[in-house]
């Protein structure tokens, strides 16, 4: 109990200044609870409204991916340039020091490998464990049009229900099957289904034609995956176009950690995402940083 003797009389009431009720900066997120918003504000920078998520969860279905053989040596030095680290709980607990305060997005679905049908996933991390790891969001793969479409959608809705009880947002990751057309019609369908069923934000792929229609009809933020490794200048252009066309960031893996200079690349991506740097200037920045070594 505070000492009650000598209490100063309260007088800073500012009765003439109405209390501000701030709208939340993130698309479609204003009606969420405080904890959920606070976690989203750790992932998305409240100033730019965007995020650079560094995705290194590929091992959960494909083992030691090129560039991720030694996450301790190759990835940890990049973390300071990322807003968020997306990874599995195995790597989090075995490799990432708890003193690293980067917000974590945990890969929470799994159960298939590249040797089998990838859409045959289930929830692979209990929400209690996500709470224990102090994560900022949980990621679940959703296979619209895939063989186990319904199972993957129900994985997502279960995670959303359980995450909502704990105040943890769910990121729906739209996975495109081999036979699916990667076009605006497909991505509108996939992202909108995820948002309609309650995903707090959605990850999808950038497409050259009609990407702005995917972002405009999805009521929650969209981040783009980087996809397979392409030349750095092209990856920066893709990130730039995605942001200009309504994406709220990137969840990029291979185009960063398989770059000739991952540390230079992530800084250039960061400039595009948070400072609207043009692709040409961002590429020059990449070259300068790379050459500096
Ligand atoms: C795997 C994922 C990856 O995190 C995602 O594909 C991002 O990585 P990349 O930029 O390498 O595509 O969700 O299922």
Short mmCIF file of N, CA and C in Angstrom, two decimals, residues 30-203:
data_model
loop_
_atom_site.label_atom_id
_atom_site.label_comp_id
_atom_site.label_asym_id
_atom_site.label_seq_id
_atom_site.Cartn_x
_atom_site.Cartn_y
_atom_site.Cartn_z
N UNK A 30 -9.65 -2.54 -35.97
CA UNK A 30 -10.04 -1.60 -34.93
C UNK A 30 -10.91 -2.22 -33.83
N UNK A 31 -11.63 -3.27 -34.16
CA UNK A 31 -12.54 -3.83 -33.16
C UNK A 31 -11.90 -4.96 -32.34
N UNK A 32 -10.63 -5.18 -32.53
CA UNK A 32 -9.96 -6.25 -31.77
C UNK A 32 -9.69 -5.79 -30.34
N UNK A 33 -9.40 -6.76 -29.49
CA UNK A 33 -9.11 -6.47 -28.10
C UNK A 33 -7.69 -5.89 -27.95
N UNK A 34 -7.43 -5.32 -26.78
CA UNK A 34 -6.17 -4.61 -26.55
C UNK A 34 -4.94 -5.49 -26.79
N UNK A 35 -4.96 -6.70 -26.24
CA UNK A 35 -3.79 -7.57 -26.34
C UNK A 35 -3.51 -7.95 -27.79
N UNK A 36 -4.59 -8.20 -28.51
CA UNK A 36 -4.45 -8.55 -29.92
C UNK A 36 -3.84 -7.36 -30.70
N UNK A 37 -4.38 -6.18 -30.43
CA UNK A 37 -3.86 -4.98 -31.12
C UNK A 37 -2.40 -4.73 -30.74
N UNK A 38 -2.09 -4.92 -29.47
CA UNK A 38 -0.72 -4.68 -29.02
C UNK A 38 0.24 -5.63 -29.71
N UNK A 39 -0.17 -6.89 -29.86
CA UNK A 39 0.71 -7.85 -30.56
C UNK A 39 0.85 -7.46 -32.03
N UNK A 40 -0.26 -7.06 -32.64
CA UNK A 40 -0.16 -6.66 -34.06
C UNK A 40 0.73 -5.42 -34.21
N UNK A 41 0.69 -4.54 -33.22
CA UNK A 41 1.53 -3.33 -33.28
C UNK A 41 3.00 -3.64 -33.06
N UNK A 42 3.31 -4.84 -32.57
CA UNK A 42 4.72 -5.25 -32.49
C UNK A 42 5.17 -5.77 -33.85
N UNK A 43 4.22 -6.38 -34.58
CA UNK A 43 4.58 -6.95 -35.88
C UNK A 43 4.62 -5.85 -36.95
N UNK A 44 3.56 -5.03 -36.97
CA UNK A 44 3.46 -3.95 -37.96
C UNK A 44 3.92 -2.66 -37.29
N UNK A 45 4.85 -1.98 -37.93
CA UNK A 45 5.36 -0.73 -37.39
C UNK A 45 4.23 0.32 -37.40
N UNK A 46 3.85 0.86 -36.25
CA UNK A 46 2.73 1.81 -36.24
C UNK A 46 2.99 3.06 -37.08
N UNK A 47 4.27 3.40 -37.32
CA UNK A 47 4.53 4.60 -38.13
C UNK A 47 4.32 4.36 -39.62
N UNK A 48 4.90 3.30 -40.14
CA UNK A 48 4.74 3.03 -41.58
C UNK A 48 3.48 2.20 -41.84
N UNK A 49 3.02 1.51 -40.83
CA UNK A 49 1.87 0.59 -40.99
C UNK A 49 2.28 -0.74 -41.61
N UNK A 50 3.57 -0.91 -41.84
CA UNK A 50 4.04 -2.10 -42.57
C UNK A 50 4.99 -2.96 -41.75
N UNK A 51 5.32 -4.13 -42.30
CA UNK A 51 6.23 -5.03 -41.58
C UNK A 51 7.21 -5.72 -42.54
N UNK A 52 8.40 -5.95 -42.03
CA UNK A 52 9.35 -6.86 -42.69
C UNK A 52 9.44 -8.09 -41.81
N UNK A 53 8.74 -9.16 -42.22
CA UNK A 53 8.84 -10.42 -41.50
C UNK A 53 9.93 -11.24 -42.17
N UNK A 54 10.85 -11.74 -41.37
CA UNK A 54 11.88 -12.62 -41.91
C UNK A 54 11.41 -14.06 -41.72
N UNK A 55 11.11 -14.74 -42.84
CA UNK A 55 10.55 -16.09 -42.77
C UNK A 55 11.66 -17.14 -42.87
N UNK A 56 11.79 -17.94 -41.82
CA UNK A 56 12.81 -18.98 -41.84
C UNK A 56 12.22 -20.32 -41.35
N UNK A 57 10.93 -20.50 -41.63
CA UNK A 57 10.23 -21.69 -41.12
C UNK A 57 10.23 -22.85 -42.12
N UNK A 58 10.92 -22.70 -43.24
CA UNK A 58 10.84 -23.67 -44.34
C UNK A 58 11.16 -25.10 -43.92
N UNK A 59 12.01 -25.23 -42.90
CA UNK A 59 12.43 -26.57 -42.46
C UNK A 59 11.29 -27.43 -41.95
N UNK A 60 10.15 -26.83 -41.63
CA UNK A 60 9.08 -27.63 -41.02
C UNK A 60 8.50 -28.66 -41.99
N UNK A 61 8.71 -28.44 -43.29
CA UNK A 61 8.27 -29.47 -44.24
C UNK A 61 9.37 -29.87 -45.22
N UNK A 62 10.47 -29.09 -45.28
CA UNK A 62 11.51 -29.45 -46.26
C UNK A 62 12.93 -29.56 -45.69
N UNK A 63 13.03 -29.61 -44.37
CA UNK A 63 14.34 -29.85 -43.77
C UNK A 63 15.31 -28.70 -43.98
N UNK A 64 16.63 -28.99 -44.00
CA UNK A 64 17.63 -27.91 -43.99
C UNK A 64 17.77 -27.22 -45.35
N UNK A 65 16.87 -26.30 -45.59
CA UNK A 65 16.81 -25.52 -46.83
C UNK A 65 18.11 -24.73 -47.06
N UNK A 66 18.48 -24.53 -48.32
CA UNK A 66 19.68 -23.74 -48.63
C UNK A 66 19.59 -22.36 -47.97
N UNK A 67 20.59 -22.02 -47.20
CA UNK A 67 20.61 -20.73 -46.49
C UNK A 67 20.16 -20.87 -45.05
N UNK A 68 19.48 -21.99 -44.75
CA UNK A 68 19.00 -22.19 -43.37
C UNK A 68 19.70 -23.36 -42.69
N UNK A 69 20.82 -23.81 -43.28
CA UNK A 69 21.51 -24.95 -42.67
C UNK A 69 21.94 -24.62 -41.25
N UNK A 70 22.41 -23.37 -41.06
CA UNK A 70 22.87 -22.95 -39.73
C UNK A 70 22.20 -21.62 -39.38
N UNK A 71 21.03 -21.73 -38.79
CA UNK A 71 20.27 -20.53 -38.46
C UNK A 71 21.03 -19.67 -37.45
N UNK A 72 21.79 -20.33 -36.57
CA UNK A 72 22.56 -19.56 -35.59
C UNK A 72 23.59 -18.66 -36.28
N UNK A 73 24.22 -19.18 -37.33
CA UNK A 73 25.28 -18.40 -37.98
C UNK A 73 24.74 -17.48 -39.08
N UNK A 74 23.73 -17.96 -39.82
CA UNK A 74 23.31 -17.21 -41.01
C UNK A 74 22.11 -16.30 -40.79
N UNK A 75 21.27 -16.62 -39.84
CA UNK A 75 20.02 -15.86 -39.69
C UNK A 75 20.06 -14.89 -38.50
N UNK A 76 20.62 -15.34 -37.39
CA UNK A 76 20.57 -14.46 -36.20
C UNK A 76 21.17 -13.07 -36.46
N UNK A 77 22.26 -12.95 -37.27
CA UNK A 77 22.79 -11.60 -37.53
C UNK A 77 21.83 -10.70 -38.33
N UNK A 78 20.81 -11.31 -38.96
CA UNK A 78 19.88 -10.50 -39.76
C UNK A 78 18.72 -9.97 -38.94
N UNK A 79 18.53 -10.57 -37.77
CA UNK A 79 17.30 -10.32 -37.01
C UNK A 79 17.13 -8.84 -36.66
N UNK A 80 18.26 -8.15 -36.46
CA UNK A 80 18.15 -6.74 -36.05
C UNK A 80 17.52 -5.87 -37.15
N UNK A 81 17.48 -6.36 -38.37
CA UNK A 81 16.88 -5.57 -39.46
C UNK A 81 15.43 -5.97 -39.74
N UNK A 82 14.93 -6.96 -39.00
CA UNK A 82 13.56 -7.46 -39.26
C UNK A 82 12.62 -6.93 -38.19
N UNK A 83 11.35 -6.77 -38.55
CA UNK A 83 10.34 -6.42 -37.55
C UNK A 83 9.87 -7.65 -36.81
N UNK A 84 9.97 -8.78 -37.46
CA UNK A 84 9.40 -10.02 -36.93
C UNK A 84 10.20 -11.20 -37.46
N UNK A 85 10.31 -12.23 -36.65
CA UNK A 85 10.95 -13.47 -37.10
C UNK A 85 9.88 -14.56 -37.13
N UNK A 86 9.73 -15.18 -38.31
CA UNK A 86 8.73 -16.26 -38.44
C UNK A 86 9.47 -17.59 -38.51
N UNK A 87 9.21 -18.46 -37.54
CA UNK A 87 9.99 -19.71 -37.47
C UNK A 87 9.24 -20.77 -36.69
N UNK A 88 9.84 -21.94 -36.58
CA UNK A 88 9.22 -23.04 -35.83
C UNK A 88 9.64 -22.96 -34.36
N UNK A 89 8.86 -23.65 -33.52
CA UNK A 89 9.22 -23.61 -32.09
C UNK A 89 10.51 -24.38 -31.82
N UNK A 90 10.80 -25.37 -32.67
CA UNK A 90 12.05 -26.13 -32.47
C UNK A 90 13.26 -25.24 -32.63
N UNK A 91 13.25 -24.44 -33.68
CA UNK A 91 14.38 -23.53 -33.91
C UNK A 91 14.37 -22.41 -32.86
N UNK A 92 13.19 -21.93 -32.52
CA UNK A 92 13.13 -20.86 -31.51
C UNK A 92 13.82 -21.31 -30.22
N UNK A 93 13.42 -22.50 -29.75
CA UNK A 93 13.94 -22.93 -28.44
C UNK A 93 15.39 -23.41 -28.51
N UNK A 94 15.80 -23.95 -29.67
CA UNK A 94 17.14 -24.53 -29.71
C UNK A 94 18.21 -23.52 -30.14
N UNK A 95 17.79 -22.46 -30.85
CA UNK A 95 18.81 -21.60 -31.48
C UNK A 95 18.68 -20.11 -31.11
N UNK A 96 17.46 -19.64 -30.90
CA UNK A 96 17.28 -18.19 -30.71
C UNK A 96 17.40 -17.84 -29.22
N UNK A 97 18.32 -16.94 -28.88
CA UNK A 97 18.46 -16.57 -27.46
C UNK A 97 17.21 -15.82 -26.99
N UNK A 98 16.69 -16.17 -25.82
CA UNK A 98 15.50 -15.48 -25.30
C UNK A 98 15.73 -13.98 -25.09
N UNK A 99 17.00 -13.58 -25.01
CA UNK A 99 17.27 -12.14 -24.84
C UNK A 99 17.03 -11.37 -26.13
N UNK A 100 16.83 -12.07 -27.23
CA UNK A 100 16.49 -11.40 -28.50
C UNK A 100 15.02 -11.05 -28.44
N UNK A 101 14.70 -9.79 -28.46
CA UNK A 101 13.31 -9.41 -28.19
C UNK A 101 12.48 -9.20 -29.46
N UNK A 102 13.01 -9.67 -30.57
CA UNK A 102 12.25 -9.53 -31.82
C UNK A 102 10.91 -10.27 -31.69
N UNK A 103 9.80 -9.64 -32.14
CA UNK A 103 8.50 -10.34 -32.08
C UNK A 103 8.52 -11.63 -32.90
N UNK A 104 7.92 -12.65 -32.33
CA UNK A 104 7.95 -13.98 -32.95
C UNK A 104 6.59 -14.31 -33.57
N UNK A 105 6.62 -14.78 -34.82
CA UNK A 105 5.43 -15.40 -35.41
C UNK A 105 5.75 -16.88 -35.52
N UNK A 106 5.00 -17.68 -34.79
CA UNK A 106 5.35 -19.10 -34.71
C UNK A 106 4.61 -19.91 -35.77
N UNK A 107 5.32 -20.78 -36.43
CA UNK A 107 4.69 -21.71 -37.38
C UNK A 107 3.90 -22.73 -36.56
N UNK A 108 2.59 -22.69 -36.67
CA UNK A 108 1.75 -23.50 -35.77
C UNK A 108 1.04 -24.64 -36.48
N UNK A 109 1.29 -24.81 -37.79
CA UNK A 109 0.71 -25.98 -38.48
C UNK A 109 1.86 -26.84 -38.99
N UNK A 110 1.54 -28.11 -39.23
CA UNK A 110 2.57 -29.03 -39.73
C UNK A 110 1.99 -30.42 -39.85
N UNK A 111 2.85 -31.38 -40.14
CA UNK A 111 2.39 -32.76 -40.22
C UNK A 111 2.57 -33.37 -41.59
N UNK A 112 3.14 -32.61 -42.53
CA UNK A 112 3.41 -33.19 -43.86
C UNK A 112 4.84 -32.83 -44.26
N UNK A 113 5.36 -33.58 -45.22
CA UNK A 113 6.71 -33.25 -45.71
C UNK A 113 6.68 -33.21 -47.23
N UNK A 114 7.79 -32.75 -47.82
CA UNK A 114 7.86 -32.70 -49.28
C UNK A 114 7.74 -34.09 -49.92
N UNK A 115 7.85 -35.13 -49.10
CA UNK A 115 7.76 -36.48 -49.66
C UNK A 115 6.30 -36.93 -49.80
N UNK A 116 5.38 -36.17 -49.21
CA UNK A 116 3.97 -36.58 -49.23
C UNK A 116 3.08 -35.41 -49.63
N UNK A 117 1.78 -35.59 -49.46
CA UNK A 117 0.80 -34.55 -49.81
C UNK A 117 0.90 -33.38 -48.80
N UNK A 118 1.30 -32.21 -49.30
CA UNK A 118 1.61 -31.10 -48.39
C UNK A 118 0.38 -30.54 -47.68
N UNK A 119 -0.79 -30.68 -48.30
CA UNK A 119 -1.97 -30.06 -47.68
C UNK A 119 -2.50 -30.85 -46.50
N UNK A 120 -1.92 -32.01 -46.25
CA UNK A 120 -2.42 -32.86 -45.16
C UNK A 120 -1.79 -32.45 -43.82
N UNK A 121 -2.16 -31.24 -43.39
CA UNK A 121 -1.58 -30.67 -42.17
C UNK A 121 -2.59 -30.63 -41.04
N UNK A 122 -2.06 -30.48 -39.84
CA UNK A 122 -2.92 -30.24 -38.67
C UNK A 122 -2.28 -29.13 -37.84
N UNK A 123 -2.99 -28.72 -36.82
CA UNK A 123 -2.38 -27.76 -35.88
C UNK A 123 -1.27 -28.50 -35.15
N UNK A 124 -0.08 -27.93 -35.10
CA UNK A 124 1.07 -28.64 -34.57
C UNK A 124 1.69 -27.97 -33.34
N UNK A 125 1.05 -26.90 -32.88
CA UNK A 125 1.53 -26.22 -31.67
C UNK A 125 0.29 -25.81 -30.84
N UNK A 126 0.25 -26.20 -29.59
CA UNK A 126 -0.88 -25.81 -28.74
C UNK A 126 -0.79 -24.32 -28.42
N UNK A 127 -1.95 -23.70 -28.29
CA UNK A 127 -1.94 -22.26 -28.00
C UNK A 127 -1.23 -21.98 -26.67
N UNK A 128 -1.38 -22.91 -25.70
CA UNK A 128 -0.69 -22.72 -24.41
C UNK A 128 0.82 -22.59 -24.63
N UNK A 129 1.34 -23.36 -25.58
CA UNK A 129 2.78 -23.27 -25.83
C UNK A 129 3.13 -21.95 -26.53
N UNK A 130 2.23 -21.48 -27.38
CA UNK A 130 2.47 -20.16 -28.00
C UNK A 130 2.50 -19.07 -26.93
N UNK A 131 1.61 -19.20 -25.94
CA UNK A 131 1.60 -18.22 -24.84
C UNK A 131 2.93 -18.31 -24.09
N UNK A 132 3.35 -19.55 -23.82
CA UNK A 132 4.60 -19.78 -23.08
C UNK A 132 5.80 -19.16 -23.82
N UNK A 133 5.76 -19.22 -25.13
CA UNK A 133 6.88 -18.68 -25.92
C UNK A 133 6.73 -17.17 -26.16
N UNK A 134 5.64 -16.61 -25.64
CA UNK A 134 5.41 -15.17 -25.75
C UNK A 134 5.35 -14.71 -27.22
N UNK A 135 4.65 -15.47 -28.06
CA UNK A 135 4.65 -15.13 -29.49
C UNK A 135 3.70 -13.96 -29.76
N UNK A 136 3.95 -13.30 -30.87
CA UNK A 136 3.09 -12.19 -31.28
C UNK A 136 2.00 -12.63 -32.25
N UNK A 137 2.20 -13.75 -32.93
CA UNK A 137 1.14 -14.29 -33.80
C UNK A 137 1.45 -15.75 -34.09
N UNK A 138 0.41 -16.46 -34.57
CA UNK A 138 0.57 -17.87 -34.94
C UNK A 138 0.25 -17.99 -36.43
N UNK A 139 1.05 -18.76 -37.15
CA UNK A 139 0.85 -18.90 -38.60
C UNK A 139 0.36 -20.29 -38.93
N UNK A 140 -0.64 -20.35 -39.81
CA UNK A 140 -1.22 -21.63 -40.21
C UNK A 140 -1.39 -21.63 -41.73
N UNK A 141 -1.05 -22.75 -42.33
CA UNK A 141 -1.13 -22.87 -43.78
C UNK A 141 -2.57 -23.21 -44.20
N UNK A 142 -3.07 -22.54 -45.23
CA UNK A 142 -4.43 -22.82 -45.70
C UNK A 142 -4.35 -23.15 -47.19
N UNK A 143 -4.88 -24.32 -47.54
CA UNK A 143 -4.73 -24.84 -48.92
C UNK A 143 -6.08 -24.75 -49.64
N UNK A 144 -6.42 -23.58 -50.12
CA UNK A 144 -7.69 -23.42 -50.83
C UNK A 144 -7.58 -24.14 -52.17
N UNK A 145 -8.50 -25.06 -52.41
CA UNK A 145 -8.46 -25.84 -53.65
C UNK A 145 -7.56 -27.06 -53.54
N UNK A 146 -6.89 -27.22 -52.40
CA UNK A 146 -5.98 -28.36 -52.23
C UNK A 146 -6.74 -29.60 -51.80
N UNK A 147 -6.04 -30.71 -51.77
CA UNK A 147 -6.69 -31.98 -51.45
C UNK A 147 -7.32 -31.95 -50.05
N UNK A 148 -6.62 -31.35 -49.09
CA UNK A 148 -7.13 -31.30 -47.71
C UNK A 148 -7.59 -29.88 -47.38
N UNK A 149 -8.28 -29.28 -48.34
CA UNK A 149 -8.75 -27.89 -48.16
C UNK A 149 -9.51 -27.70 -46.85
N UNK A 150 -10.55 -28.51 -46.65
CA UNK A 150 -11.41 -28.31 -45.47
C UNK A 150 -10.61 -28.47 -44.17
N UNK A 151 -9.78 -29.52 -44.13
CA UNK A 151 -8.98 -29.75 -42.91
C UNK A 151 -8.09 -28.53 -42.60
N UNK A 152 -7.51 -27.96 -43.67
CA UNK A 152 -6.62 -26.82 -43.42
C UNK A 152 -7.41 -25.58 -43.01
N UNK A 153 -8.62 -25.43 -43.53
CA UNK A 153 -9.45 -24.29 -43.12
C UNK A 153 -9.87 -24.46 -41.66
N UNK A 154 -10.22 -25.66 -41.29
CA UNK A 154 -10.64 -25.89 -39.90
C UNK A 154 -9.44 -25.74 -38.94
N UNK A 155 -8.25 -26.12 -39.40
CA UNK A 155 -7.05 -25.82 -38.59
C UNK A 155 -7.00 -24.32 -38.29
N UNK A 156 -7.25 -23.54 -39.35
CA UNK A 156 -7.17 -22.08 -39.19
C UNK A 156 -8.24 -21.58 -38.22
N UNK A 157 -9.49 -22.03 -38.41
CA UNK A 157 -10.57 -21.49 -37.55
C UNK A 157 -10.37 -21.93 -36.09
N UNK A 158 -9.84 -23.14 -35.88
CA UNK A 158 -9.58 -23.58 -34.50
C UNK A 158 -8.50 -22.72 -33.85
N UNK A 159 -7.47 -22.45 -34.65
CA UNK A 159 -6.38 -21.61 -34.12
C UNK A 159 -6.89 -20.20 -33.81
N UNK A 160 -7.76 -19.69 -34.68
CA UNK A 160 -8.33 -18.34 -34.44
C UNK A 160 -9.17 -18.36 -33.16
N UNK A 161 -9.98 -19.39 -32.98
CA UNK A 161 -10.80 -19.46 -31.76
C UNK A 161 -9.93 -19.50 -30.51
N UNK A 162 -8.93 -20.37 -30.55
CA UNK A 162 -8.08 -20.52 -29.36
C UNK A 162 -7.19 -19.30 -29.16
N UNK A 163 -6.70 -18.76 -30.28
CA UNK A 163 -5.84 -17.57 -30.20
C UNK A 163 -6.63 -16.37 -29.69
N UNK A 164 -7.89 -16.29 -30.07
CA UNK A 164 -8.71 -15.15 -29.63
C UNK A 164 -8.87 -15.19 -28.12
N UNK A 165 -9.02 -16.39 -27.56
CA UNK A 165 -9.12 -16.48 -26.09
C UNK A 165 -7.86 -15.96 -25.42
N UNK A 166 -6.72 -16.14 -26.08
CA UNK A 166 -5.44 -15.74 -25.48
C UNK A 166 -4.98 -14.36 -25.96
N UNK A 167 -5.69 -13.76 -26.90
CA UNK A 167 -5.27 -12.46 -27.43
C UNK A 167 -4.12 -12.56 -28.43
N UNK A 168 -3.99 -13.72 -29.08
CA UNK A 168 -2.90 -13.89 -30.06
C UNK A 168 -3.48 -13.94 -31.48
N UNK A 169 -3.01 -13.05 -32.36
CA UNK A 169 -3.52 -13.04 -33.73
C UNK A 169 -3.09 -14.27 -34.53
N UNK A 170 -3.86 -14.58 -35.54
CA UNK A 170 -3.54 -15.69 -36.45
C UNK A 170 -3.23 -15.15 -37.85
N UNK A 171 -2.09 -15.60 -38.37
CA UNK A 171 -1.71 -15.29 -39.76
C UNK A 171 -2.08 -16.50 -40.61
N UNK A 172 -2.95 -16.29 -41.60
CA UNK A 172 -3.29 -17.36 -42.54
C UNK A 172 -2.33 -17.28 -43.72
N UNK A 173 -1.66 -18.38 -44.00
CA UNK A 173 -0.69 -18.43 -45.09
C UNK A 173 -1.34 -19.20 -46.25
N UNK A 174 -1.60 -18.50 -47.34
CA UNK A 174 -2.27 -19.19 -48.46
C UNK A 174 -1.23 -19.96 -49.26
N UNK A 175 -1.41 -21.27 -49.30
CA UNK A 175 -0.46 -22.13 -50.02
C UNK A 175 -1.07 -22.49 -51.36
N UNK A 176 -0.29 -22.37 -52.40
CA UNK A 176 -0.82 -22.64 -53.73
C UNK A 176 -0.38 -24.02 -54.19
N UNK A 177 -1.34 -24.88 -54.46
CA UNK A 177 -1.00 -26.22 -54.94
C UNK A 177 -0.39 -26.17 -56.33
N UNK A 178 0.27 -27.27 -56.70
CA UNK A 178 0.97 -27.33 -58.01
C UNK A 178 0.02 -27.06 -59.18
N UNK A 179 -1.23 -27.52 -59.05
CA UNK A 179 -2.16 -27.42 -60.19
C UNK A 179 -2.96 -26.13 -60.21
N UNK A 180 -2.75 -25.28 -59.22
CA UNK A 180 -3.58 -24.08 -59.12
C UNK A 180 -2.99 -22.93 -59.94
N UNK A 181 -3.88 -22.15 -60.59
CA UNK A 181 -3.41 -20.98 -61.35
C UNK A 181 -3.08 -19.88 -60.37
N UNK A 182 -1.89 -19.33 -60.48
CA UNK A 182 -1.52 -18.22 -59.60
C UNK A 182 -2.01 -16.92 -60.21
N UNK A 183 -3.31 -16.66 -60.13
CA UNK A 183 -3.82 -15.41 -60.71
C UNK A 183 -4.66 -14.66 -59.69
N UNK A 184 -5.10 -13.46 -60.09
CA UNK A 184 -5.81 -12.60 -59.14
C UNK A 184 -7.11 -13.25 -58.67
N UNK A 185 -7.79 -13.92 -59.56
CA UNK A 185 -9.04 -14.57 -59.17
C UNK A 185 -8.80 -15.59 -58.05
N UNK A 186 -7.74 -16.40 -58.20
CA UNK A 186 -7.44 -17.40 -57.17
C UNK A 186 -7.05 -16.72 -55.85
N UNK A 187 -6.19 -15.72 -55.93
CA UNK A 187 -5.73 -15.10 -54.68
C UNK A 187 -6.83 -14.28 -54.00
N UNK A 188 -7.75 -13.70 -54.80
CA UNK A 188 -8.90 -13.02 -54.17
C UNK A 188 -9.71 -14.03 -53.39
N UNK A 189 -9.95 -15.18 -54.01
CA UNK A 189 -10.72 -16.25 -53.36
C UNK A 189 -10.04 -16.71 -52.07
N UNK A 190 -8.78 -17.04 -52.19
CA UNK A 190 -8.06 -17.64 -51.05
C UNK A 190 -7.93 -16.65 -49.89
N UNK A 191 -7.53 -15.41 -50.18
CA UNK A 191 -7.31 -14.45 -49.10
C UNK A 191 -8.63 -14.04 -48.46
N UNK A 192 -9.64 -13.89 -49.30
CA UNK A 192 -10.94 -13.45 -48.76
C UNK A 192 -11.56 -14.53 -47.86
N UNK A 193 -11.43 -15.79 -48.26
CA UNK A 193 -11.96 -16.86 -47.41
C UNK A 193 -11.26 -16.83 -46.04
N UNK A 194 -9.96 -16.67 -46.05
CA UNK A 194 -9.21 -16.63 -44.78
C UNK A 194 -9.69 -15.46 -43.92
N UNK A 195 -9.86 -14.29 -44.53
CA UNK A 195 -10.29 -13.11 -43.76
C UNK A 195 -11.73 -13.27 -43.28
N UNK A 196 -12.59 -13.78 -44.14
CA UNK A 196 -14.00 -13.95 -43.74
C UNK A 196 -14.11 -14.87 -42.53
N UNK A 197 -13.23 -15.86 -42.48
CA UNK A 197 -13.32 -16.84 -41.39
C UNK A 197 -12.51 -16.40 -40.16
N UNK A 198 -11.96 -15.18 -40.21
CA UNK A 198 -11.42 -14.60 -38.99
C UNK A 198 -9.91 -14.42 -38.92
N UNK A 199 -9.16 -14.74 -39.97
CA UNK A 199 -7.71 -14.53 -39.90
C UNK A 199 -7.43 -13.04 -39.67
N UNK A 200 -6.43 -12.76 -38.84
CA UNK A 200 -6.14 -11.36 -38.52
C UNK A 200 -5.27 -10.69 -39.57
N UNK A 201 -4.46 -11.49 -40.24
CA UNK A 201 -3.81 -11.01 -41.46
C UNK A 201 -3.46 -12.22 -42.32
N UNK A 202 -3.17 -11.95 -43.59
CA UNK A 202 -3.08 -13.03 -44.56
C UNK A 202 -1.80 -12.86 -45.37
N UNK A 203 -1.15 -14.01 -45.58
CA UNK A 203 0.05 -13.97 -46.43
C UNK A 203 -0.29 -14.61 -47.77
#
